[in-house]
Amino acid sequence: MSGNGKNYDSIMKILLIGDSGVGKSCLLVRFVEDKFSPSFITTIGIDFKIKTVDINGKKVKLQLWDTAGQERFRTITTAYYRGAMGIILVYDVTDERTFTNIKQWFKTVNDHANDDAQLLLVGNKSDMDTRLVTYEQGEALAKELGLPFVESSAKDDQNVNEIFFTLARLIQDKIDSNKLSDAKNTNDGNVNIKSSSSSMSKANCC
Amino acid sequence: MFKGNRLKGVSNPFKSSSSTSPATSPVLKSSESKLHNPFKSSPASRQDSTFKAVSQTFKSADSKLFDPRDIQINGVNGRIVCSAFDFSQSLLAVATDTGDIHVFGQKQTDVVFNFGSKIPISHLKFVKGIYLVAIDSKDSIMIISLYSKTLLTTVFPPSKITCVECDPSLDWIILGLQSGTIVIYDVDRDVMSDISIENLQKSYYFPKERLSPVISINWNPRDVGTLLISYGHVTVTYSLLDMEVVKDFIYKLPPYAPGGDASARDIDRERIPRVMQSLYHPNSLHILTVHEDNSLVFWDANTGKLIGARTLFDTDVNLPQNDAELMNFASDTSNITNVSWICQNNAEHTALIIATRSERDNTQGLTIIELGGTPLYSITSYDQMKKYYFNPKQQKISLLVDKSKLLKVMPIPKASPYFGGCHDPTFILLLFESGELETMLYPSASFTSKSSLFPPCLSWATPLVSNSMALSVPSKLWLGMMSAAAVKEGIVKGGSPAKKPMRTQTTRSALLTGHSNGSVRICDASSKELDDNAMFEINIGRILNRAYNISIGEMSLAPETLELAVASELGGEVVLFKFEVNKFYNDKNVTDNLNLKLSRFSINDINDTIIDVRDRAPHNVKQGFMPNCIVNAKQGTVTALKNSNIGFVGIAYSTGTVLLLDRRGPAVIYMENLRNISRIRSLQVTSIEFSIMEYGEDGYSSILMLCGTDVGELLIYKILPERNGRFCVEFIEATRTNNDSPIIKIEAFAKESGYSCEANILKMQELSKGIPIPGYVITTARNDVRLTKLGRSKVSHKTFKYPAVASSLMYIPGSSERKTLMPYFGVLLSNGGVKVYSIPDVREVKAMQLPTQIHSKYIRESSFLKNGDIYTRTNTFKSILLSVVNDATNVGSNPRDQTPDTLYNPNLKIPYRPQVNSLQWARGTVYCTPAQLDMILGGERRAESKYKESLIARGTLTLKPKGDKNGIEEPYKKPIRHTSPRTGAYGVFKNVSRTVETTWDSLETQMNDYATAMGQSMNDMMEETGKDIVKGSLGI
Ligand SMILES: Nc1nc2c(ncn2[C@@H]2O[C@H](COP(=O)(O)OP(=O)(O)O)[C@@H](O)[C@H]2O)c(=O)[nH]1
Ligand SMILES: [Mg+2]
């Protein structure tokens, strides 16, 4: 048996949020299992999936959390947002309401998620010719909210990997720069466990 | 006054041109046709002279018609604190905080045990289908016979019990004690075994540590001779044959290994996280230990080797980390509180159901880790095994929002009573500290509000009732509906209810309960008189598409048109239903688009008062109460709600607004604030009624909407037809009828006949004939009852010492020769007193006291019914139906002189207990038969049982496995056969397999295959086996 430690370098908790039916579950299934199903199956509870990817030469284990966008399934609680390092806000380019609701989701994220969580805006179903939200509108909203932006299609496998890799890279960059500043703060650069975990919890609560 | 201009020109708005018929007596509904008319005019003078004498005799005769008694109790006496399910007999037991133990079977089967103790029960276990073991928190062990429905004995163990294990096929209860000792009790013979197990942690592992209680005991799911025992620091497998530890499992974390808690203060040192639970894989080859630091540790049961340690979200947590990784662990604060290892019919397909609770905000959840098919033990490396536990097929979290503390996760097995009750469950019952039950569906992890799955009494706990009421329904229609809705999918199928005689009545009493999860359930209030259990359920959660603010407030059922109106208690939305065939039943055209539309629906996005929700009908219900529309007036909460039998729905709101809706449309035909109309500053309408009768001296009848207010004012409206077929509403007058208190009930009756003027379709059709029906209105307020002639004056007035709780016109079969229905009026008071008055002169006929108290908290949840039934809620989980009618045909229907229901069925077999698989057997576990176990634990001279239950239960045991191995699939799948270098060894196996009672025909071949697959470790194994052959020849 291999006793020489883990087969990854770090873990990232990533959430998918947005209105029901925008394609969150499809994006996730496309990314993790490279499959697509055209039928709509309501997500019940929170689905948890894992995928390990290479980011900047490091093995990063992505913990991906998918939930129903509807209140009836009792999933949208603060517990869901706790500890999330990345949050993907998804709308459907063929449905304007899902796009206007992004602001509401953004507010919810600000209320419940860690301040340092990295966000990403995704306009999904770009393959559809019944599009009602233009790329430019999506881009403008992203700019207004200060988020990176991607348009994707889970159906045609357009930009799906990009969503997750872009986000993971942004998070990894944050971690690395945090580490740098942490290292600067300690005298010898040899980070002591306790101080680093307490600095982490501080970061969590402020 | 608004006396309408429009009205002036129209003498009779309903008069149809064709109808010229003169005033004939009104046509009565069939149920009323036998109605005796005590008022039929005889010459006034003569009546005057004889009136006194007649009324005197009448009175005494009348008074004999009434005598209160219980009809049926619905619900349980207190908060449920403990539960257990028996697969073999299909019975469900629950214990309440009031010391009651209910054992439920199919339909209405419900036997209640109460031994006079109020000490809460902490464990309930079924033993051999015939004994129920109840252990209370003061450690008394009560043995109840389900056969004789009596307490057989009570036993007291030597010290505090910390855990209990028993098996559905064995006589023995294994009791783990605070002292760390294990004692064993023989349920069948009522003796303690001479065999006990010392505190093994103290004796062999950590003699210096503080004394640990026994934390967890599990019988090996395949071998009754082995126990899995956990103490604070160590878990062991223990052989009852050898009386010694077989393997031990100690979860030691090296420095800087995070375990389940990366923020541990002493992370730089070696730690042993405390054990909180241990479990066997259903194939008995692996062990899971659950630790207080939230580690889940998987072990090889045979070798004692640690396969892998994980938490809910992370893996390899027993390995030292560098600091950067530790940082990533910090965030999750949920603690594991319980783990169930469930399996499918094929017990090799398993899943973990893990209950968690966050210290920070008490968020609770259930995580389902779908492990899938277990890799073949014999040919799988530890690393591959680890993958099975680390890379599950699926992982899901279901949050338990707004729930009190989760006490128990109870899977309801479909396949067998074994594997800790975890064999192929579809329903996972969750018991909460509040006494509520929830049902999670496996594997979808969704929750069902469906309560017809469970015994009807449990409806009161699944979940809490937020409002309840009873109402009169026409018997024929109702009984037809009930038999069509007979529950067939109940999960408790055992026992059989003792049938009660059916009361002959023209109206029956329906019970409506509204629940905190948005469910409304409609059933018969004296359902023990019916053959089947029937229940209609609707849920407004799906219709409103939300999980919060869906508890049910006001409800109103129109029994003749089968329309239902239901208000959300806090949200104020009213959802209207109609009983009909579901147009969307199994509709293939229900597209993804519709589902999407429904899932995105939010009532806040819509400004319309009426929202069409017909397409929200549940697709799996053929016929029932189907949603029609939501009335969202945004006028606060609903204070009164009435769905009439003529398609009009009156809704009153906390803001004072009164809304009238015509279901033909549907359209709002009136909306006005009462505060603009009231003459005495009424703030809210507290009751609404629709009647058809003459107003004042109109000379014709009208549809009237009567609204009673919070200060005893009566508002009168006329509902008038317009030329276009619609209706309009005319406010007529507001009069003070009652003393300053809320009006709780309004009823009207015809002066001539005494029959009810409650609006119905028949009476509405009669309107066109232009017959005036003069009548009286009775308004019951908390403080008094008034009889009023509308548009004229108050006629009569009654006040009481105690507040009125409910009232009703009653139609009671008269004295014996003439079984005609006589009208009376009854009032229930808050002290449990009932007064019955004659109609229309409102003379007291009888005053009586109910054998039940009226709970002050549930005064609003009391109903008086037309057949003389009284419904009242007596506590959080219980209600009672009584009758004030002294009806000879009802003798014997009192629950107190009932023959009790039957629970035990000796014809049901206890399935065969799955056995040790051949691999383990080869490795040195000697298969132990139940008979051998009895000999070890009971001794050579185990006494015969005193109980007749013993013999009966013995007859139900399945001693040989079925050909199909009882649905429990063998873990072992035949690998490709290799040539073995050690064929000679098989002879030895053969011998052993002859000595030990073998159960599988193919055992030998399987043994060979296993052995081959084992390859080089054969040698070691053979040595171990050699040791056991000795045992084998000794016969154990
Ligand atoms: N054309 C198209 N349809 C998609 C795409 N992604 C999802 N869908 C469809 O949209 C519906 C909802 O998808 P789902 O992932 O369940 O949405 P969720 O509620 O956000 O999880 C399904 O019928 C999918 O097949 C996409 O990229 N293109
Ligand atoms: Mg989804």
Short mmCIF file of C-alpha atoms and ligand atoms in Angstrom, two decimals, chain A residues 19-26 40-45 47 66-69, ligand 2:
data_model
loop_
_atom_site.label_atom_id
_atom_site.label_comp_id
_atom_site.label_asym_id
_atom_site.label_seq_id
_atom_site.Cartn_x
_atom_site.Cartn_y
_atom_site.Cartn_z
CA ASP A 19 -31.79 29.88 -11.53
CA SER A 20 -33.28 26.48 -12.07
CA GLY A 21 -32.75 25.11 -15.55
CA VAL A 22 -29.86 27.29 -16.65
CA GLY A 23 -27.65 24.23 -17.03
CA LYS A 24 -25.63 24.01 -13.83
CA SER A 25 -25.96 20.27 -13.52
CA CYS A 26 -25.24 19.80 -17.22
CA PHE A 40 -34.36 18.24 -17.33
CA ILE A 41 -33.92 16.44 -14.05
CA THR A 42 -34.43 18.63 -11.05
CA THR A 43 -31.48 18.54 -8.73
CA ILE A 44 -32.54 17.43 -5.26
CA GLY A 45 -30.40 18.36 -2.33
CA ASP A 47 -24.83 17.02 -5.49
CA ASP A 66 -24.32 21.64 -7.36
CA THR A 67 -27.72 22.54 -6.01
CA ALA A 68 -31.27 23.15 -7.13
CA GLY A 69 -31.86 26.82 -7.83
MG MG C 2 -29.56 21.01 -11.48
#
